[in-house]
């Protein structure tokens, strides 16, 4: 076994603390790499606080991982020592179901193996994430990371990036579309960048007046402060799509009223409590409410290649791992600009 160290939550109430554990030895199809950077996703916070239920402790969070390969198994063809490597939210899946065969491993019908707070495909072995120094993953779930981009700022693409890229591609969002992005955090700022890159007119819907200048710098054409009823009224019935990245309970009926006829409200944010949606919010204007989960491995690679070509990365604040708790506190207050990334040198 390979000795590893990281930061773990021992239960849903105590702060993260240093933790020693083991990674498996490299098998013929495995890639081992030293983790350089790991992004901090709001899902980390939901899961260490057990807000979605079923959390597995001890938990080493982190699913926006980039690093450099140190060792590959005898049968590995896609990577060699010295290559950059990335791992997102999954480390394996059944590979045989209809969805896996289509490259939609995030919707594996058997259940994929999440990078942390999950189990390997044996159903027993717990998975540990990227707030750690080393990881071993089957080559099919390791992404090629472009050498041309700032590595720390690439890490968040592995979750925040693909989670917003995938629905925009699925619904063919592009030129001629008016798109609203709800919530300017990790996912929201990537949604703005991608929707702008795909040629849409983008409006930022935010609760934070202080984020207006940043929203415009990120490429948003308009900014609406959602706590101001007059500003909200002015955009009623005006969007083809809303990408909803909000992590806390909010009023879906209000946002559905901002869609045009046939508009689609796409949920990527995952608040821990159920939403109340009136049938009439959908009936008037034949509207849809939809959801989307991360993205499959082929699409994640496509997204990374798109980012390399268009020079797109995340806007980050690099932190030391000992400051993780204060990063979470700021994230809870919506004070994220726009992704915390852990520098694993500080471990
Ligand atoms: P984040 O960085 O904390 O951003 C969330 C943003 O939502 C905040 O910055 C804030 O933006 C807004 N917000 C927070 N509370 C709000 C409230 N009560 N009402 C309205 N707006 C509020 O979080 P993230 O990492 O982007 O993640 C967002 C959500 O997506 C989380 O629930 C996460 O678990 C989920 N997620 C889902 C997937 C998926 O596959 N579908 C993948 C990753 C993450 P403003 O200040 O602009 O209002
Ligand atoms: Zn995430
Ligand atoms: Zn499957």
GROMACS .gro file of C-alpha atoms and ligand atoms in nm:
model
  397
    1UNK     CA    1   0.000   0.000   0.000
    2UNK     CA    2   0.106   0.361  -0.052
    3UNK     CA    3   0.120   0.585   0.255
    4UNK     CA    4  -0.085   0.900   0.200
    5UNK     CA    5  -0.164   1.206   0.408
    6UNK     CA    6  -0.441   1.458   0.384
    7UNK     CA    7  -0.706   1.648   0.574
    8UNK     CA    8  -1.022   1.467   0.681
    9UNK     CA    9  -1.351   1.528   0.855
   10UNK     CA   10  -1.402   1.264   1.126
   11UNK     CA   11  -1.773   1.343   1.157
   12UNK     CA   12  -2.026   1.604   1.047
   13UNK     CA   13  -1.947   1.848   1.328
   14UNK     CA   14  -1.571   1.870   1.382
   15UNK     CA   15  -1.334   2.077   1.170
   16UNK     CA   16  -1.108   1.904   0.919
   17UNK     CA   17  -0.777   1.782   1.064
   18UNK     CA   18  -0.462   1.605   0.940
   19UNK     CA   19  -0.520   1.238   0.857
   20UNK     CA   20  -0.294   0.949   0.754
   21UNK     CA   21  -0.432   0.677   0.526
   22UNK     CA   22  -0.334   0.438   0.247
   23UNK     CA   23  -0.381   0.433  -0.129
   24UNK     CA   24  -0.374   0.105  -0.322
   25UNK     CA   25  -0.059  -0.008  -0.499
   26UNK     CA   26  -0.057   0.077  -0.870
   27UNK     CA   27  -0.236  -0.197  -1.066
   28UNK     CA   28  -0.169  -0.262  -1.441
   29UNK     CA   29  -0.420   0.006  -1.554
   30UNK     CA   30  -0.359   0.258  -1.274
   31UNK     CA   31  -0.198   0.599  -1.278
   32UNK     CA   32  -0.037   0.735  -0.960
   33UNK     CA   33   0.017   1.108  -0.927
   34UNK     CA   34   0.130   1.367  -0.678
   35UNK     CA   35  -0.150   1.615  -0.617
   36UNK     CA   36  -0.043   1.976  -0.672
   37UNK     CA   37  -0.375   2.162  -0.644
   38UNK     CA   38  -0.729   2.081  -0.539
   39UNK     CA   39  -1.032   2.309  -0.573
   40UNK     CA   40  -1.285   2.359  -0.294
   41UNK     CA   41  -1.640   2.291  -0.412
   42UNK     CA   42  -1.957   2.375  -0.221
   43UNK     CA   43  -2.038   2.002  -0.251
   44UNK     CA   44  -1.740   1.940  -0.018
   45UNK     CA   45  -1.917   2.146   0.244
   46UNK     CA   46  -2.260   1.982   0.186
   47UNK     CA   47  -2.098   1.641   0.227
   48UNK     CA   48  -1.872   1.699   0.527
   49UNK     CA   49  -2.175   1.848   0.706
   50UNK     CA   50  -2.382   1.546   0.592
   51UNK     CA   51  -2.644   1.781   0.445
   52UNK     CA   52  -2.736   1.534   0.169
   53UNK     CA   53  -2.736   1.235   0.409
   54UNK     CA   54  -2.534   0.913   0.388
   55UNK     CA   55  -2.191   1.069   0.437
   56UNK     CA   56  -1.904   0.824   0.493
   57UNK     CA   57  -1.648   0.920   0.761
   58UNK     CA   58  -1.359   0.973   0.792
   59UNK     CA   59  -1.394   1.183   0.474
   60UNK     CA   60  -1.108   1.334   0.275
   61UNK     CA   61  -1.293   1.576   0.045
   62UNK     CA   62  -1.178   1.717  -0.288
   63UNK     CA   63  -1.279   1.639  -0.647
   64UNK     CA   64  -1.106   1.911  -0.848
   65UNK     CA   65  -0.762   1.754  -0.860
   66UNK     CA   66  -0.456   1.825  -1.071
   67UNK     CA   67  -0.109   1.687  -1.036
   68UNK     CA   68   0.188   1.523  -1.204
   69UNK     CA   69   0.216   1.154  -1.278
   70UNK     CA   70   0.487   0.968  -1.085
   71UNK     CA   71   0.412   0.607  -1.181
   72UNK     CA   72   0.195   0.411  -1.423
   73UNK     CA   73   0.090   0.046  -1.433
   74UNK     CA   74   0.233  -0.199  -1.688
   75UNK     CA   75  -0.073  -0.181  -1.918
   76UNK     CA   76  -0.124   0.195  -1.910
   77UNK     CA   77  -0.116   0.354  -2.255
   78UNK     CA   78  -0.263   0.701  -2.201
   79UNK     CA   79  -0.014   0.843  -1.948
   80UNK     CA   80   0.353   0.828  -1.857
   81UNK     CA   81   0.554   0.956  -1.561
   82UNK     CA   82   0.593   1.335  -1.579
   83UNK     CA   83   0.259   1.402  -1.752
   84UNK     CA   84   0.004   1.637  -1.601
   85UNK     CA   85  -0.311   1.464  -1.484
   86UNK     CA   86  -0.655   1.561  -1.361
   87UNK     CA   87  -0.930   1.381  -1.172
   88UNK     CA   88  -1.282   1.514  -1.123
   89UNK     CA   89  -1.582   1.380  -0.936
   90UNK     CA   90  -1.556   1.012  -1.035
   91UNK     CA   91  -1.282   0.749  -1.019
   92UNK     CA   92  -1.470   0.454  -1.170
   93UNK     CA   93  -1.807   0.324  -1.291
   94UNK     CA   94  -1.954  -0.008  -1.407
   95UNK     CA   95  -1.842   0.065  -1.768
   96UNK     CA   96  -2.109  -0.172  -1.905
   97UNK     CA   97  -2.447  -0.006  -1.863
   98UNK     CA   98  -2.612   0.193  -2.141
   99UNK     CA   99  -2.499   0.526  -1.994
  100UNK     CA  100  -2.138   0.419  -1.934
  101UNK     CA  101  -2.115   0.291  -2.292
  102UNK     CA  102  -2.225   0.634  -2.412
  103UNK     CA  103  -1.964   0.815  -2.203
  104UNK     CA  104  -2.219   0.931  -1.950
  105UNK     CA  105  -2.047   0.766  -1.654
  106UNK     CA  106  -2.192   1.033  -1.423
  107UNK     CA  107  -2.529   0.866  -1.478
  108UNK     CA  108  -2.397   0.506  -1.443
  109UNK     CA  109  -2.704   0.290  -1.379
  110UNK     CA  110  -2.513   0.075  -1.129
  111UNK     CA  111  -2.367   0.379  -0.956
  112UNK     CA  112  -2.029   0.537  -1.028
  113UNK     CA  113  -1.752   0.554  -0.770
  114UNK     CA  114  -1.732   0.912  -0.649
  115UNK     CA  115  -1.382   1.044  -0.594
  116UNK     CA  116  -1.454   1.080  -0.221
  117UNK     CA  117  -1.742   0.998   0.011
  118UNK     CA  118  -1.798   0.697  -0.212
  119UNK     CA  119  -1.693   0.335  -0.257
  120UNK     CA  120  -1.487   0.166  -0.524
  121UNK     CA  121  -1.679  -0.065  -0.759
  122UNK     CA  122  -1.625  -0.349  -0.507
  123UNK     CA  123  -1.891  -0.170  -0.301
  124UNK     CA  124  -1.670  -0.181   0.007
  125UNK     CA  125  -1.346   0.017  -0.022
  126UNK     CA  126  -1.399   0.384   0.068
  127UNK     CA  127  -1.267   0.651  -0.169
  128UNK     CA  128  -1.063   0.947  -0.047
  129UNK     CA  129  -1.037   1.276  -0.236
  130UNK     CA  130  -0.791   1.543  -0.330
  131UNK     CA  131  -0.723   1.726  -0.002
  132UNK     CA  132  -0.423   1.492   0.006
  133UNK     CA  133  -0.076   1.443  -0.137
  134UNK     CA  134  -0.112   1.142  -0.369
  135UNK     CA  135  -0.383   0.951  -0.557
  136UNK     CA  136  -0.409   0.628  -0.761
  137UNK     CA  137  -0.682   0.609  -1.026
  138UNK     CA  138  -0.762   0.383  -1.324
  139UNK     CA  139  -0.632   0.555  -1.640
  140UNK     CA  140  -0.982   0.568  -1.793
  141UNK     CA  141  -1.087   0.817  -1.524
  142UNK     CA  142  -0.778   1.038  -1.547
  143UNK     CA  143  -0.790   1.347  -1.770
  144UNK     CA  144  -0.516   1.507  -1.974
  145UNK     CA  145  -0.450   1.858  -1.844
  146UNK     CA  146  -0.317   2.117  -2.088
  147UNK     CA  147   0.039   2.234  -2.010
  148UNK     CA  148  -0.041   2.581  -2.143
  149UNK     CA  149  -0.276   2.690  -1.863
  150UNK     CA  150  -0.219   2.803  -1.503
  151UNK     CA  151  -0.243   2.471  -1.318
  152UNK     CA  152  -0.397   2.598  -0.996
  153UNK     CA  153  -0.667   2.773  -1.197
  154UNK     CA  154  -0.730   2.458  -1.403
  155UNK     CA  155  -0.825   2.248  -1.096
  156UNK     CA  156  -1.181   2.391  -1.063
  157UNK     CA  157  -1.254   2.301  -1.425
  158UNK     CA  158  -1.272   1.937  -1.312
  159UNK     CA  159  -1.603   2.002  -1.133
  160UNK     CA  160  -1.722   2.365  -1.157
  161UNK     CA  161  -1.611   2.375  -1.522
  162UNK     CA  162  -1.764   2.053  -1.650
  163UNK     CA  163  -2.083   2.095  -1.444
  164UNK     CA  164  -2.165   2.417  -1.628
  165UNK     CA  165  -2.014   2.324  -1.968
  166UNK     CA  166  -2.218   2.003  -1.995
  167UNK     CA  167  -2.573   2.148  -1.967
  168UNK     CA  168  -2.483   2.441  -2.194
  169UNK     CA  169  -2.371   2.189  -2.457
  170UNK     CA  170  -2.666   1.953  -2.397
  171UNK     CA  171  -2.921   2.233  -2.450
  172UNK     CA  172  -2.713   2.372  -2.740
  173UNK     CA  173  -2.689   2.713  -2.580
  174UNK     CA  174  -2.522   2.965  -2.804
  175UNK     CA  175  -2.572   3.258  -3.036
  176UNK     CA  176  -2.915   3.416  -3.024
  177UNK     CA  177  -2.990   3.283  -2.674
  178UNK     CA  178  -3.046   3.495  -2.367
  179UNK     CA  179  -2.901   3.308  -2.071
  180UNK     CA  180  -2.923   3.398  -1.704
  181UNK     CA  181  -2.675   3.260  -1.454
  182UNK     CA  182  -2.815   3.243  -1.100
  183UNK     CA  183  -2.552   3.270  -0.825
  184UNK     CA  184  -2.198   3.399  -0.877
  185UNK     CA  185  -1.977   3.145  -0.702
  186UNK     CA  186  -1.754   2.864  -0.827
  187UNK     CA  187  -2.004   2.716  -1.071
  188UNK     CA  188  -2.166   3.050  -1.157
  189UNK     CA  189  -1.849   3.222  -1.270
  190UNK     CA  190  -1.764   2.927  -1.498
  191UNK     CA  191  -2.119   2.931  -1.639
  192UNK     CA  192  -2.072   3.298  -1.728
  193UNK     CA  193  -1.740   3.231  -1.901
  194UNK     CA  194  -1.872   2.937  -2.104
  195UNK     CA  195  -2.206   3.096  -2.198
  196UNK     CA  196  -2.017   3.405  -2.320
  197UNK     CA  197  -1.766   3.187  -2.509
  198UNK     CA  198  -2.058   3.008  -2.680
  199UNK     CA  199  -2.195   3.342  -2.802
  200UNK     CA  200  -2.499   3.395  -2.577
  201UNK     CA  201  -2.616   3.716  -2.418
  202UNK     CA  202  -2.553   3.660  -2.047
  203UNK     CA  203  -2.726   3.817  -1.747
  204UNK     CA  204  -2.595   3.761  -1.396
  205UNK     CA  205  -2.866   3.715  -1.130
  206UNK     CA  206  -2.702   3.769  -0.792
  207UNK     CA  207  -2.781   3.849  -0.430
  208UNK     CA  208  -2.447   4.033  -0.393
  209UNK     CA  209  -2.431   4.394  -0.518
  210UNK     CA  210  -2.053   4.391  -0.463
  211UNK     CA  211  -2.012   4.127  -0.737
  212UNK     CA  212  -2.147   4.343  -1.021
  213UNK     CA  213  -1.810   4.470  -1.144
  214UNK     CA  214  -1.666   4.117  -1.137
  215UNK     CA  215  -1.965   3.978  -1.324
  216UNK     CA  216  -1.905   4.228  -1.602
  217UNK     CA  217  -1.531   4.158  -1.603
  218UNK     CA  218  -1.609   3.786  -1.637
  219UNK     CA  219  -1.810   3.873  -1.949
  220UNK     CA  220  -2.171   3.912  -1.829
  221UNK     CA  221  -2.359   4.168  -2.039
  222UNK     CA  222  -2.613   4.254  -1.768
  223UNK     CA  223  -2.637   4.231  -1.391
  224UNK     CA  224  -2.959   4.197  -1.191
  225UNK     CA  225  -2.963   4.229  -0.813
  226UNK     CA  226  -3.226   3.973  -0.713
  227UNK     CA  227  -3.308   4.149  -0.385
  228UNK     CA  228  -3.434   4.452  -0.581
  229UNK     CA  229  -3.793   4.381  -0.701
  230UNK     CA  230  -3.775   4.655  -0.967
  231UNK     CA  231  -3.464   4.503  -1.127
  232UNK     CA  232  -3.623   4.157  -1.120
  233UNK     CA  233  -3.950   4.285  -1.270
  234UNK     CA  234  -3.759   4.441  -1.558
  235UNK     CA  235  -3.634   4.097  -1.673
  236UNK     CA  236  -3.964   3.900  -1.641
  237UNK     CA  237  -4.021   3.667  -1.935
  238UNK     CA  238  -3.685   3.742  -2.093
  239UNK     CA  239  -3.453   3.437  -2.076
  240UNK     CA  240  -3.429   3.123  -2.287
  241UNK     CA  241  -3.232   2.948  -2.014
  242UNK     CA  242  -3.145   2.994  -1.648
  243UNK     CA  243  -2.844   2.806  -1.511
  244UNK     CA  244  -2.920   2.782  -1.140
  245UNK     CA  245  -2.604   2.733  -0.932
  246UNK     CA  246  -2.746   2.831  -0.594
  247UNK     CA  247  -2.645   2.608  -0.301
  248UNK     CA  248  -2.915   2.723  -0.055
  249UNK     CA  249  -3.297   2.706  -0.062
  250UNK     CA  250  -3.452   2.968  -0.293
  251UNK     CA  251  -3.780   3.042  -0.471
  252UNK     CA  252  -3.787   2.854  -0.803
  253UNK     CA  253  -4.129   3.001  -0.891
  254UNK     CA  254  -3.982   3.350  -0.895
  255UNK     CA  255  -3.703   3.250  -1.133
  256UNK     CA  256  -3.937   3.048  -1.358
  257UNK     CA  257  -4.129   3.373  -1.412
  258UNK     CA  258  -3.815   3.520  -1.571
  259UNK     CA  259  -3.816   3.261  -1.852
  260UNK     CA  260  -3.960   3.316  -2.199
  261UNK     CA  261  -4.220   3.077  -2.340
  262UNK     CA  262  -4.051   2.732  -2.375
  263UNK     CA  263  -3.770   2.846  -2.146
  264UNK     CA  264  -3.568   2.597  -1.941
  265UNK     CA  265  -3.454   2.639  -1.581
  266UNK     CA  266  -3.150   2.413  -1.540
  267UNK     CA  267  -3.066   2.315  -1.181
  268UNK     CA  268  -2.705   2.238  -1.112
  269UNK     CA  269  -2.705   2.376  -0.757
  270UNK     CA  270  -2.814   2.115  -0.503
  271UNK     CA  271  -2.973   2.275  -0.195
  272UNK     CA  272  -3.025   2.020   0.082
  273UNK     CA  273  -3.400   2.075   0.121
  274UNK     CA  274  -3.689   2.007  -0.122
  275UNK     CA  275  -3.821   2.286  -0.343
  276UNK     CA  276  -4.184   2.389  -0.373
  277UNK     CA  277  -4.278   2.441  -0.736
  278UNK     CA  278  -4.626   2.549  -0.846
  279UNK     CA  279  -4.763   2.373  -1.154
  280UNK     CA  280  -4.874   2.714  -1.280
  281UNK     CA  281  -4.513   2.837  -1.282
  282UNK     CA  282  -4.452   2.583  -1.561
  283UNK     CA  283  -4.791   2.575  -1.735
  284UNK     CA  284  -4.801   2.942  -1.830
  285UNK     CA  285  -4.541   2.947  -2.107
  286UNK     CA  286  -4.476   2.570  -2.139
  287UNK     CA  287  -4.164   2.599  -1.925
  288UNK     CA  288  -3.935   2.322  -1.808
  289UNK     CA  289  -3.728   2.267  -1.501
  290UNK     CA  290  -3.432   2.036  -1.557
  291UNK     CA  291  -3.118   1.916  -1.387
  292UNK     CA  292  -2.767   1.821  -1.488
  293UNK     CA  293  -2.488   1.637  -1.307
  294UNK     CA  294  -2.119   1.704  -1.369
  295UNK     CA  295  -2.024   1.548  -1.707
  296UNK     CA  296  -1.890   1.223  -1.848
  297UNK     CA  297  -1.522   1.151  -1.902
  298UNK     CA  298  -1.519   1.219  -2.281
  299UNK     CA  299  -1.701   1.550  -2.235
  300UNK     CA  300  -1.472   1.650  -1.948
  301UNK     CA  301  -1.171   1.601  -2.177
  302UNK     CA  302  -1.351   1.798  -2.451
  303UNK     CA  303  -1.411   2.081  -2.201
  304UNK     CA  304  -1.044   2.087  -2.092
  305UNK     CA  305  -0.935   2.099  -2.458
  306UNK     CA  306  -1.186   2.378  -2.525
  307UNK     CA  307  -1.042   2.572  -2.229
  308UNK     CA  308  -0.688   2.527  -2.359
  309UNK     CA  309  -0.792   2.653  -2.701
  310UNK     CA  310  -0.984   2.953  -2.566
  311UNK     CA  311  -0.756   3.026  -2.270
  312UNK     CA  312  -1.030   2.975  -2.013
  313UNK     CA  313  -0.950   2.898  -1.649
  314UNK     CA  314  -1.111   2.963  -1.314
  315UNK     CA  315  -1.061   3.283  -1.111
  316UNK     CA  316  -0.911   3.155  -0.791
  317UNK     CA  317  -0.785   3.236  -0.443
  318UNK     CA  318  -0.498   3.002  -0.361
  319UNK     CA  319  -0.504   2.892   0.003
  320UNK     CA  320  -0.295   2.695   0.246
  321UNK     CA  321  -0.466   2.376   0.364
  322UNK     CA  322  -0.462   2.495   0.724
  323UNK     CA  323  -0.699   2.777   0.618
  324UNK     CA  324  -0.965   2.543   0.483
  325UNK     CA  325  -1.208   2.615   0.765
  326UNK     CA  326  -1.206   2.990   0.705
  327UNK     CA  327  -1.253   2.926   0.332
  328UNK     CA  328  -1.567   2.726   0.417
  329UNK     CA  329  -1.691   3.008   0.643
  330UNK     CA  330  -1.649   3.257   0.360
  331UNK     CA  331  -1.814   3.022   0.110
  332UNK     CA  332  -2.118   2.996   0.337
  333UNK     CA  333  -2.151   3.375   0.329
  334UNK     CA  334  -2.131   3.381  -0.051
  335UNK     CA  335  -1.788   3.544  -0.021
  336UNK     CA  336  -1.609   3.335  -0.288
  337UNK     CA  337  -1.404   3.502  -0.562
  338UNK     CA  338  -1.457   3.270  -0.733
  339UNK     CA  339  -1.301   2.943  -0.626
  340UNK     CA  340  -1.073   2.854  -0.338
  341UNK     CA  341  -0.792   2.622  -0.447
  342UNK     CA  342  -0.568   2.441  -0.200
  343UNK     CA  343  -0.195   2.446  -0.269
  344UNK     CA  344  -0.098   2.094  -0.159
  345UNK     CA  345   0.263   2.204  -0.104
  346UNK     CA  346   0.125   2.342   0.224
  347UNK     CA  347   0.018   1.998   0.347
  348LIG     P1  348  -2.053   2.858  -0.420
  348LIG     O1  349  -1.920   2.887  -0.478
  348LIG     O2  350  -2.071   2.866  -0.274
  348LIG     O3  351  -2.160   2.953  -0.497
  348LIG     C1  352  -2.297   2.952  -0.468
  348LIG     C2  353  -2.353   3.093  -0.494
  348LIG     O4  354  -2.494   3.087  -0.479
  348LIG     C3  355  -2.309   3.198  -0.395
  348LIG     O5  356  -2.183   3.253  -0.423
  348LIG     C4  357  -2.420   3.300  -0.407
  348LIG     O6  358  -2.400   3.384  -0.521
  348LIG     C5  359  -2.541   3.215  -0.435
  348LIG     N1  360  -2.622   3.195  -0.314
  348LIG     C6  361  -2.584   3.139  -0.196
  348LIG     N2  362  -2.687   3.136  -0.111
  348LIG     C7  363  -2.792   3.190  -0.174
  348LIG     C8  364  -2.927   3.213  -0.140
  348LIG     N3  365  -2.974   3.180  -0.018
  348LIG     N4  366  -3.009   3.267  -0.231
  348LIG     C9  367  -2.963   3.300  -0.352
  348LIG     N5  368  -2.834   3.282  -0.390
  348LIG    C10  369  -2.751   3.227  -0.303
  348LIG     O7  370  -2.100   2.710  -0.460
  348LIG     P2  371  -2.057   2.619  -0.586
  348LIG     O8  372  -1.935   2.542  -0.551
  348LIG     O9  373  -2.061   2.700  -0.709
  348LIG    O10  374  -2.175   2.512  -0.585
  348LIG    C11  375  -2.309   2.555  -0.605
  348LIG    C12  376  -2.404   2.440  -0.587
  348LIG    O11  377  -2.387   2.347  -0.695
  348LIG    C13  378  -2.386   2.359  -0.460
  348LIG    O12  379  -2.513   2.321  -0.410
  348LIG    C14  380  -2.310   2.237  -0.508
  348LIG    O13  381  -2.326   2.124  -0.425
  348LIG    C15  382  -2.374   2.216  -0.642
  348LIG     N6  383  -2.296   2.135  -0.737
  348LIG    C16  384  -2.365   2.055  -0.822
  348LIG    C17  385  -2.298   1.982  -0.918
  348LIG    C18  386  -2.375   1.900  -1.017
  348LIG    O14  387  -2.320   1.804  -1.072
  348LIG     N7  388  -2.499   1.935  -1.047
  348LIG    C19  389  -2.159   1.987  -0.926
  348LIG    C20  390  -2.092   2.072  -0.837
  348LIG    C21  391  -2.160   2.146  -0.743
  348LIG     P3  392  -2.444   3.540  -0.522
  348LIG    O15  393  -2.358   3.603  -0.418
  348LIG    O16  394  -2.412   3.582  -0.661
  348LIG    O17  395  -2.589   3.544  -0.492
  349LIG    ZN1  396  -1.791   1.981  -0.707
  350LIG    ZN1  397  -2.249   0.209  -1.568
   0.00000   0.00000   0.00000
